[in-house]
Tab-separated table of N, CA and C in Angstrom:
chain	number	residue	atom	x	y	z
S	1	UNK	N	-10.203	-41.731	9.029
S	1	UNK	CA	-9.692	-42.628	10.027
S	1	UNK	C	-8.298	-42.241	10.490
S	2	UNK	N	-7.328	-41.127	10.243
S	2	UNK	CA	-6.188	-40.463	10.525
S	2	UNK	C	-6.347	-40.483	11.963
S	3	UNK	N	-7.360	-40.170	12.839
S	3	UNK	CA	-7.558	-39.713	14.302
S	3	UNK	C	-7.079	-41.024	14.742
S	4	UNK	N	-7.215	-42.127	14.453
S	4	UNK	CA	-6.698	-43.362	14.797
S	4	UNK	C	-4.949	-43.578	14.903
S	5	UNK	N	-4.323	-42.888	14.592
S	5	UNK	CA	-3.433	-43.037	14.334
S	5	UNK	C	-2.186	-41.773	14.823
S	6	UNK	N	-2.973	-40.907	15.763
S	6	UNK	CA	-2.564	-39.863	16.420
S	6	UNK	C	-2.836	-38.438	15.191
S	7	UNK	N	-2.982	-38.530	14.175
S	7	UNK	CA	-3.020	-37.756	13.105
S	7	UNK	C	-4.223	-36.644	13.488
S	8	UNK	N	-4.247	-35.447	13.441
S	8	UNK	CA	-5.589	-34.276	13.199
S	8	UNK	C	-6.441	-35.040	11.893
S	9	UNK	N	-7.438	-34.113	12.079
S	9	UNK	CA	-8.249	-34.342	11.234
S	9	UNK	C	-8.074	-32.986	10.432
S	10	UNK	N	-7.957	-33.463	9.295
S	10	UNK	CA	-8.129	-32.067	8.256
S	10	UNK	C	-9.339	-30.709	8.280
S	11	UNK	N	-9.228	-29.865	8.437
S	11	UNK	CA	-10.070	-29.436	8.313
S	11	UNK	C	-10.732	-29.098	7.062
S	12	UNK	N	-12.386	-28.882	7.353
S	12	UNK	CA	-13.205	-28.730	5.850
S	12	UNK	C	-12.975	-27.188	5.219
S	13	UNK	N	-13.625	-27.398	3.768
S	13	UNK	CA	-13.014	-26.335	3.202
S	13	UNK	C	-13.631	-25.161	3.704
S	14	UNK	N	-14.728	-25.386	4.199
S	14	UNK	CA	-15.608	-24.391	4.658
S	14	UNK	C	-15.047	-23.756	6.274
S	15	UNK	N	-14.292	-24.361	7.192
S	15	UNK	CA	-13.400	-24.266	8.491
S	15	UNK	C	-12.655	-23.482	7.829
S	16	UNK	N	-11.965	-23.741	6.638
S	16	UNK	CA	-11.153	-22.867	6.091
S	16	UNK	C	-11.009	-21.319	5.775
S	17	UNK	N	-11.741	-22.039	4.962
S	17	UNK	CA	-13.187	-20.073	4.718
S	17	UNK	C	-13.233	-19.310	6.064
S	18	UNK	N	-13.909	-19.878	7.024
S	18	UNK	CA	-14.058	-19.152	8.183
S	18	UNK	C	-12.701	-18.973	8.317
S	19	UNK	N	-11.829	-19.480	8.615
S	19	UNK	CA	-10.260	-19.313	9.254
S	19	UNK	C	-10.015	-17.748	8.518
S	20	UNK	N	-9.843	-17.955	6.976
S	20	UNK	CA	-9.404	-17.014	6.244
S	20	UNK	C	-10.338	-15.634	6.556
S	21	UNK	N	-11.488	-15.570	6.792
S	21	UNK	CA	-12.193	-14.595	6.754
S	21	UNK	C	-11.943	-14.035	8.197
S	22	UNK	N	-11.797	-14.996	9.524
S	22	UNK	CA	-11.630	-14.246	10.454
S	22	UNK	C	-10.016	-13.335	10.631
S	23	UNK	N	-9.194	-13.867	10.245
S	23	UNK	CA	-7.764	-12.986	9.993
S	23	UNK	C	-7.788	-12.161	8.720
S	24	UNK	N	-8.633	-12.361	7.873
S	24	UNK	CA	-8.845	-10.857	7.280
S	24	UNK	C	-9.672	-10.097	8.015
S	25	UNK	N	-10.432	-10.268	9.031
S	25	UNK	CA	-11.190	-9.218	9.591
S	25	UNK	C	-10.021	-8.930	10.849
S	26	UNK	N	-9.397	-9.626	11.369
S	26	UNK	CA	-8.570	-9.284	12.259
S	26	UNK	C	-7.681	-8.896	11.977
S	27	UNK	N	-6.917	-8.700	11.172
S	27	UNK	CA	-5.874	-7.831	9.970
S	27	UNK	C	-6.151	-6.236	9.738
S	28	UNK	N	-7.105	-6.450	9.032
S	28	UNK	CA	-8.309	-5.033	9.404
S	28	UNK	C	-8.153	-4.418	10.282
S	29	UNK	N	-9.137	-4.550	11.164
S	29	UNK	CA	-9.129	-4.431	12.864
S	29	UNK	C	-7.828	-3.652	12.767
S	30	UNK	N	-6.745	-4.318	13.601
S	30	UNK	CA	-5.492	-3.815	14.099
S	30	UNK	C	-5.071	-2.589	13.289
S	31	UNK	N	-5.396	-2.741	11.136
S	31	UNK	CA	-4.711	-1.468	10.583
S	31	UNK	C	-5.572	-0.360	10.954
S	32	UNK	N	-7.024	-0.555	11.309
S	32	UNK	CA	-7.716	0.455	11.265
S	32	UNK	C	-7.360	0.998	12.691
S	33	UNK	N	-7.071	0.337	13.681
S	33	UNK	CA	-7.020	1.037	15.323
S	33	UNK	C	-5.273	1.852	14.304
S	34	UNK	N	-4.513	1.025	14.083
S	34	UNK	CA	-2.752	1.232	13.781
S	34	UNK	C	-3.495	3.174	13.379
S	35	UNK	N	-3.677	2.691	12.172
S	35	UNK	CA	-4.392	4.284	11.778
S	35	UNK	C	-4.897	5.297	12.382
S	36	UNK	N	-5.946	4.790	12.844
S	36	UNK	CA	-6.681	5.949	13.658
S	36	UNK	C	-5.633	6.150	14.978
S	37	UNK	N	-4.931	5.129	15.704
S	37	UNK	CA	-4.389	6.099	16.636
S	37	UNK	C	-3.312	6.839	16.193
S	38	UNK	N	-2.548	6.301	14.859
S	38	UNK	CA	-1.500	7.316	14.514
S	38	UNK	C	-1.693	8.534	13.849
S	39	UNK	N	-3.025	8.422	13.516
S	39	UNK	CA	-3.413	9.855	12.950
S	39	UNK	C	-3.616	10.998	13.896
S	40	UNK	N	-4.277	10.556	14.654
S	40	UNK	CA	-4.524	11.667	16.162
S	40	UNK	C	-3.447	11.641	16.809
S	41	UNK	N	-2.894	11.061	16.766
S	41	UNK	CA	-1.216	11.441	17.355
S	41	UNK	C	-0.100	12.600	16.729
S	42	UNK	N	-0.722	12.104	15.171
S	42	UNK	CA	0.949	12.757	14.446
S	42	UNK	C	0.149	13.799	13.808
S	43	UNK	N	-1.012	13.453	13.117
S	43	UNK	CA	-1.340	15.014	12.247
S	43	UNK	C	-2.387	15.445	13.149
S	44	UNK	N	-1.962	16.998	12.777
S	44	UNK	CA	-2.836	17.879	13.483
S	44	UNK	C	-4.236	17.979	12.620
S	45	UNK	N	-5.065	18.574	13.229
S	45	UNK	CA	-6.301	18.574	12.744
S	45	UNK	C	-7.190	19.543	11.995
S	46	UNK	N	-6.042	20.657	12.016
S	46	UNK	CA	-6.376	21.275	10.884
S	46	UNK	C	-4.827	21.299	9.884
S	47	UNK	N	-5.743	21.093	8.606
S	47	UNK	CA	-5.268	20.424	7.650
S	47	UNK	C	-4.076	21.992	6.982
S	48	UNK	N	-2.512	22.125	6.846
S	48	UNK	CA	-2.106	22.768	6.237
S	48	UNK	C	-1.660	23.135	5.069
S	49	UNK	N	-1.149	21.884	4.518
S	49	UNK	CA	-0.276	21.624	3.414
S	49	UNK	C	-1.177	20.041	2.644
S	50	UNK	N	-1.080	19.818	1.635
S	50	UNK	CA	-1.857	18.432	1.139
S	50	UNK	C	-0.819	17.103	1.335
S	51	UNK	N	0.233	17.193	1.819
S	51	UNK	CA	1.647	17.050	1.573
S	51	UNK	C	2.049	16.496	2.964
S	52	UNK	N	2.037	15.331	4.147
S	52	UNK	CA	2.823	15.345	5.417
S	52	UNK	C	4.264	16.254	5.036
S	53	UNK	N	4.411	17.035	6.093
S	53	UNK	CA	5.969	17.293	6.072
S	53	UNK	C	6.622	16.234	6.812
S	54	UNK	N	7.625	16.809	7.361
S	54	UNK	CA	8.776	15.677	7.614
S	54	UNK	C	8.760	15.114	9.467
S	55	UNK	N	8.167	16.114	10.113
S	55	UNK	CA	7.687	15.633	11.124
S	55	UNK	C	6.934	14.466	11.540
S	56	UNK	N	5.813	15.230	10.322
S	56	UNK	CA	4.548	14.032	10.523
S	56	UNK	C	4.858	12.733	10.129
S	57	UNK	N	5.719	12.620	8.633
S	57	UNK	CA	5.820	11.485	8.614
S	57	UNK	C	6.490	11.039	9.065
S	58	UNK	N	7.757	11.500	9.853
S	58	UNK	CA	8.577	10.961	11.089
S	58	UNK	C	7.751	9.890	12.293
S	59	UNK	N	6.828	10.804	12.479
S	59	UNK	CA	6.068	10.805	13.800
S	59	UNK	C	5.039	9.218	13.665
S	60	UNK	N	4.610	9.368	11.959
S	60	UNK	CA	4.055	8.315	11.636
S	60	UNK	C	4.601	6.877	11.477
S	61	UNK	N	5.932	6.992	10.865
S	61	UNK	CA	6.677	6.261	11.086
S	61	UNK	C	6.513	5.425	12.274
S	62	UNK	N	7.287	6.249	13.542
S	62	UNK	CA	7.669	5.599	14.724
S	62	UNK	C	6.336	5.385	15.269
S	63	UNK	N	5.435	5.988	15.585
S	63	UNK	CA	4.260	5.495	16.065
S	63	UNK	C	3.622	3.887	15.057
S	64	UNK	N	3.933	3.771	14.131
S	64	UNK	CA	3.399	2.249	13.494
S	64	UNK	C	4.364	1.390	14.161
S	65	UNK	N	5.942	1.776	14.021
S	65	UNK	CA	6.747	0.385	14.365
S	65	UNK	C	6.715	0.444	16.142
S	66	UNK	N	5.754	1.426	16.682
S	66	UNK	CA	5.981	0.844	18.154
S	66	UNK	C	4.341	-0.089	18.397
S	67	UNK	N	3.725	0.666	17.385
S	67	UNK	CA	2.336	0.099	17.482
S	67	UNK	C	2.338	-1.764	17.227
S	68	UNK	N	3.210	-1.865	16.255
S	68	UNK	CA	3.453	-3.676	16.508
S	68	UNK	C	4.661	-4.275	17.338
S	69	UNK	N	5.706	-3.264	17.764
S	69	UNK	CA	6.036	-3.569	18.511
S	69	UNK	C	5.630	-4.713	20.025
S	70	UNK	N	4.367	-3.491	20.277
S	70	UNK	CA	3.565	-3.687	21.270
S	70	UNK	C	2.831	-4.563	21.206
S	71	UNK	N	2.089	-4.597	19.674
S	71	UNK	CA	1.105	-5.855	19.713
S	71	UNK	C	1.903	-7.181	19.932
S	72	UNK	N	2.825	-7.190	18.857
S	72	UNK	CA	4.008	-8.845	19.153
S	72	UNK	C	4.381	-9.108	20.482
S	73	UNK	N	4.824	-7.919	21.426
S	73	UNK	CA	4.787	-8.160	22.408
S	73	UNK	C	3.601	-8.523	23.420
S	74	UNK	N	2.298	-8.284	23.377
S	74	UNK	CA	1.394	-8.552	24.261
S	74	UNK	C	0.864	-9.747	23.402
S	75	UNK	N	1.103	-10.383	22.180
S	75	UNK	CA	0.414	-11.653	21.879
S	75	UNK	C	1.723	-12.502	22.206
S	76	UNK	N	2.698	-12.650	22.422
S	76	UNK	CA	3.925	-13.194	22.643
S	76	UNK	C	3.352	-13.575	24.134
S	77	UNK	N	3.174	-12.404	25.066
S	77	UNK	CA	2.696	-12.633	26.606
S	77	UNK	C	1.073	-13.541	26.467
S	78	UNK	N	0.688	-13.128	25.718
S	78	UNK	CA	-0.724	-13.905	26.156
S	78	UNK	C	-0.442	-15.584	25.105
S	79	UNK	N	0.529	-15.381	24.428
S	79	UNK	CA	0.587	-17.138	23.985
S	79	UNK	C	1.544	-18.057	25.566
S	80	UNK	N	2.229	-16.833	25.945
S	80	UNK	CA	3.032	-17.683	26.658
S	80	UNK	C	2.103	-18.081	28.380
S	81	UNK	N	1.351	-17.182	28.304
S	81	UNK	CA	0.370	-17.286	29.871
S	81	UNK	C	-0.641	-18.391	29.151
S	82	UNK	N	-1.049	-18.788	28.029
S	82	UNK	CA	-2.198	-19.740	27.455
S	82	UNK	C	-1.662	-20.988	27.874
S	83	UNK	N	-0.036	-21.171	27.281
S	83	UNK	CA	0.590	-22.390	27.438
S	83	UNK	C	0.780	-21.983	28.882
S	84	UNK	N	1.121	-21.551	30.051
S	84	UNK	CA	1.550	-21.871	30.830
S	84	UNK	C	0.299	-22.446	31.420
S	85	UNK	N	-0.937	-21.745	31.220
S	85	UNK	CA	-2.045	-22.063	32.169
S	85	UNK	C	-2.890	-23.049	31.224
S	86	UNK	N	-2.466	-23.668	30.547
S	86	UNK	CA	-3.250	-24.936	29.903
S	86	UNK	C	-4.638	-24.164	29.399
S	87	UNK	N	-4.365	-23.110	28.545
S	87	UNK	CA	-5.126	-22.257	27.672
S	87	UNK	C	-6.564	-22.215	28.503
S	88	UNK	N	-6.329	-22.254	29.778
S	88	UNK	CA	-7.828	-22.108	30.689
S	88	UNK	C	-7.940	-20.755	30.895
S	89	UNK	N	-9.164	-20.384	30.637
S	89	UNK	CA	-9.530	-18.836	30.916
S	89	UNK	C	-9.037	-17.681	29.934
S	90	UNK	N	-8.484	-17.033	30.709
S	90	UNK	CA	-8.347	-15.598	29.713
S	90	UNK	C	-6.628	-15.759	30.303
S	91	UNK	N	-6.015	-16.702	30.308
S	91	UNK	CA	-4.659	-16.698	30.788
S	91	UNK	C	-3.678	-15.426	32.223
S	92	UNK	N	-4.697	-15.546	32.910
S	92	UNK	CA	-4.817	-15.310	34.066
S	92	UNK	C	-5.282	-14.209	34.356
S	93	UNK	N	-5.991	-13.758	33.552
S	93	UNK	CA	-6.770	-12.492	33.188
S	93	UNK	C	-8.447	-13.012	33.807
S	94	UNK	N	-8.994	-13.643	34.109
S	94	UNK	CA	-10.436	-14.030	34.120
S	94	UNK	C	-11.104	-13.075	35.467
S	95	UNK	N	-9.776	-12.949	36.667
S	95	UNK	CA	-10.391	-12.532	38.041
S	95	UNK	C	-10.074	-10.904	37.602
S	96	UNK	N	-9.993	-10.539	37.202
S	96	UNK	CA	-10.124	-9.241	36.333
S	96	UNK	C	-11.365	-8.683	36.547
C-alpha cells in the first residue's frame, strides 16, 4: 500500500535478479567491444615477443581511457536528450 502514499513499489527479488544479470551482461558487452577494438588497434598481428613492449602497452592504455571516455560521454548525451524529450523514442534518434 506505499503507492498510496507517493512511495515506489519495491521491487521483487526476482526484478532484481533480472536487473543484476542484465548489467552483468552489459558490463561484458562494453569489456569485450573495449578489448577487441583495442587489440586491433595496438597489437599487431603477428605475434613477436610474449611480452607487450612499451608501445603497445602505451597504445593500450590510451585507447581504454578514451574508449570510456566516449562511452560516459554518449550515455551522459543520451540521458540528457531522454530527460529533455520525456524519454519518448530513441531521444531524438527515432527519424533516423
Amino acid at each position: 500500500m506505499s503507492f498510496l502514499f507517493g512511495q515506489r513499489p519495491q521491487p521483487s527479488s526476482a526484478e532484481k535478479i533480472a536487473a543484476a544479470e542484465a548489467e552483468v551482461e552489459m558490463v561484458s558487452d562494453m569489456f569485450n567491444r573495449l578489448s577487441d577494438s583495442c587489440h586491433r588497434k595496438c597489437v599487431p598481428a603477428d605475434y613477436r615477443e610474449g611480452e607487450l613492449n612499451k608501445g603497445e602497452s602505451v597504445c593500450l592504455d590510451r585507447c581504454a581511457s578514451k574508449f570510456f571516455d566516449v562511452n560516459i560521454k554518449v550515455s551522459e548525451k543520451m540521458q540528457s536528450q531522454a530527460a529533455a524529450g520525456g524519454a519518448g523514442g530513441m531521444g531524438g534518434l527515432g527519424g533516423m
